[in-house]
Amino acid sequence: MKLTRQEQILRFLSETGALRVEEAVTRIEASPATIRRDFNQMAEAGLVERIHGGIKLVNQIDPLPFRAREVKNSGQKLEIARRATTLLSEGDVVFVDGGTTTLQLADCLPPIKLRIITNSLTLAAAIERRMLGRGPWEVFLTGGYLFPGTGLLVGPSAQYSIEQYHADWALLSAGGITETGIFNDNEHVVESERLMIKHADRVAVLADESKFGRHAMRHIANLDQLDYLVSNQRTQDSRPFENHEGIKLKIIYTS
C-alpha cells in the first residue's frame, strides 16, 4: 500500500530526527507550500514539533522506552486487564490502543466472540499467538506508519481507519489521570485515542495506581467522556475520582 505524503515524512523523520522543508521537497517531490502545510498539520496533531525551517521528533516525557514500561508493574497490569474483560459481552466490537496495560488483554480475553480493532501490531501478534489459528476473536489492524520501537501504527492513515469503525467499547491505557482528565506521554497516538473515544459507545481506561494524580505531556479526554476506570487498588490519589460530582465515571478495583 502506498504511503501517504505525511507517512513518508514520518518515515524520513524517524531516520534523521529532524527534517527541513527543502529536504522534504526533494525527497517527497512536493512543492514547498504543500510540505509546509503538511508540517503544520502534523504539528497540530502532535506527531511532530515545528522548528525554524522544518520539523523534528517530539520530545517524550516518559524516560522509559516501551519495552521497559511493558515489564514495569506487569503483574498488576495483567490483573487490571483481566478485570476489564468482564465488561465485555458476546459479539462486542472493541477498540484497543497500544499501551502496555491494554497489551495484557491478549493473555486474558474471554472465550467469546469479539472483534478487536487496534493500532498495535504487538497486541495483534500476541492475540494471534494465543489463537494458534483458531479462536473466537477477529482482529482488525488500522493502517498507518509503523513508528520505530513501539509496534504502533500512527499517522493520517491510522486516524482515517479508526474513523471508519463504530465500536461498543474503547479500552485504553493512560500515562496520567487527574481531575482534568486523562493524559498520554506518547504524542504519536493522542489523536488516534481521541478518535477511538469518539467512535465508541463506552470507554474504559486501564491504569495502575501510579497513574493517578499524574499529568503527562498531552491531554486526551475529560473525565465526563469516560465510563469506567479500572485500576489495581484504591489509593490517596484515586479517592477524589470516586463519586465525582456531575461525572458518571465508575471506578473498578482489582483488590
PDB file of C-alpha atoms in Angstrom, residues 70 95-109 115-131 137-142 149-153:
ATOM      1  CA  GLU A  70       5.879  -3.236  29.374  1.00  0.00           C
ATOM      2  CA  PHE A  95     -11.143  -0.561  20.122  1.00  0.00           C
ATOM      3  CA  VAL A  96      -7.886  -1.325  21.952  1.00  0.00           C
ATOM      4  CA  ASP A  97      -4.905   1.029  21.949  1.00  0.00           C
ATOM      5  CA  GLY A  98      -1.242   0.070  22.095  1.00  0.00           C
ATOM      6  CA  GLY A  99      -0.465   0.801  25.750  1.00  0.00           C
ATOM      7  CA  THR A 100       1.446  -1.574  27.992  1.00  0.00           C
ATOM      8  CA  THR A 101      -1.607  -2.255  30.177  1.00  0.00           C
ATOM      9  CA  THR A 102      -4.001  -2.926  27.304  1.00  0.00           C
ATOM     10  CA  LEU A 103      -1.352  -5.202  25.774  1.00  0.00           C
ATOM     11  CA  GLN A 104      -2.048  -7.599  28.657  1.00  0.00           C
ATOM     12  CA  LEU A 105      -5.559  -8.137  27.270  1.00  0.00           C
ATOM     13  CA  ALA A 106      -4.097 -10.645  24.819  1.00  0.00           C
ATOM     14  CA  ASP A 107      -3.480 -13.064  27.710  1.00  0.00           C
ATOM     15  CA  CYS A 108      -6.923 -12.849  29.284  1.00  0.00           C
ATOM     16  CA  LEU A 109      -9.542 -12.327  26.583  1.00  0.00           C
ATOM     17  CA  ARG A 115     -13.998  -8.107  17.074  1.00  0.00           C
ATOM     18  CA  ILE A 116     -10.929  -6.146  18.110  1.00  0.00           C
ATOM     19  CA  ILE A 117      -9.713  -3.043  16.287  1.00  0.00           C
ATOM     20  CA  THR A 118      -6.217  -1.907  17.229  1.00  0.00           C
ATOM     21  CA  ASN A 119      -3.318   0.274  16.124  1.00  0.00           C
ATOM     22  CA  SER A 120      -0.867  -2.081  17.869  1.00  0.00           C
ATOM     23  CA  LEU A 121       0.986  -4.723  15.862  1.00  0.00           C
ATOM     24  CA  THR A 122       2.291  -6.101  19.164  1.00  0.00           C
ATOM     25  CA  LEU A 123      -1.208  -6.712  20.521  1.00  0.00           C
ATOM     26  CA  ALA A 124      -2.425  -8.210  17.245  1.00  0.00           C
ATOM     27  CA  ALA A 125       0.527 -10.610  17.138  1.00  0.00           C
ATOM     28  CA  ALA A 126       0.014 -11.618  20.785  1.00  0.00           C
ATOM     29  CA  ILE A 127      -3.655 -12.439  20.160  1.00  0.00           C
ATOM     30  CA  GLU A 128      -2.731 -14.400  17.038  1.00  0.00           C
ATOM     31  CA  ARG A 129      -0.201 -16.473  19.003  1.00  0.00           C
ATOM     32  CA  ARG A 130      -2.842 -17.291  21.594  1.00  0.00           C
ATOM     33  CA  MET A 131      -5.405 -18.301  18.953  1.00  0.00           C
ATOM     34  CA  TRP A 137     -11.702 -13.359  18.137  1.00  0.00           C
ATOM     35  CA  GLU A 138     -11.290 -11.345  14.963  1.00  0.00           C
ATOM     36  CA  VAL A 139      -8.537  -8.729  14.851  1.00  0.00           C
ATOM     37  CA  PHE A 140      -8.574  -5.655  12.607  1.00  0.00           C
ATOM     38  CA  LEU A 141      -5.447  -3.511  12.251  1.00  0.00           C
ATOM     39  CA  THR A 142      -5.561   0.149  11.355  1.00  0.00           C
ATOM     40  CA  GLY A 149      10.413   0.783  18.724  1.00  0.00           C
ATOM     41  CA  THR A 150       6.729   0.900  19.685  1.00  0.00           C
ATOM     42  CA  GLY A 151       4.819  -1.528  17.490  1.00  0.00           C
ATOM     43  CA  LEU A 152       2.301   1.295  16.941  1.00  0.00           C
ATOM     44  CA  LEU A 153       0.689   2.346  13.669  1.00  0.00           C
TER      45      LEU A 153
END
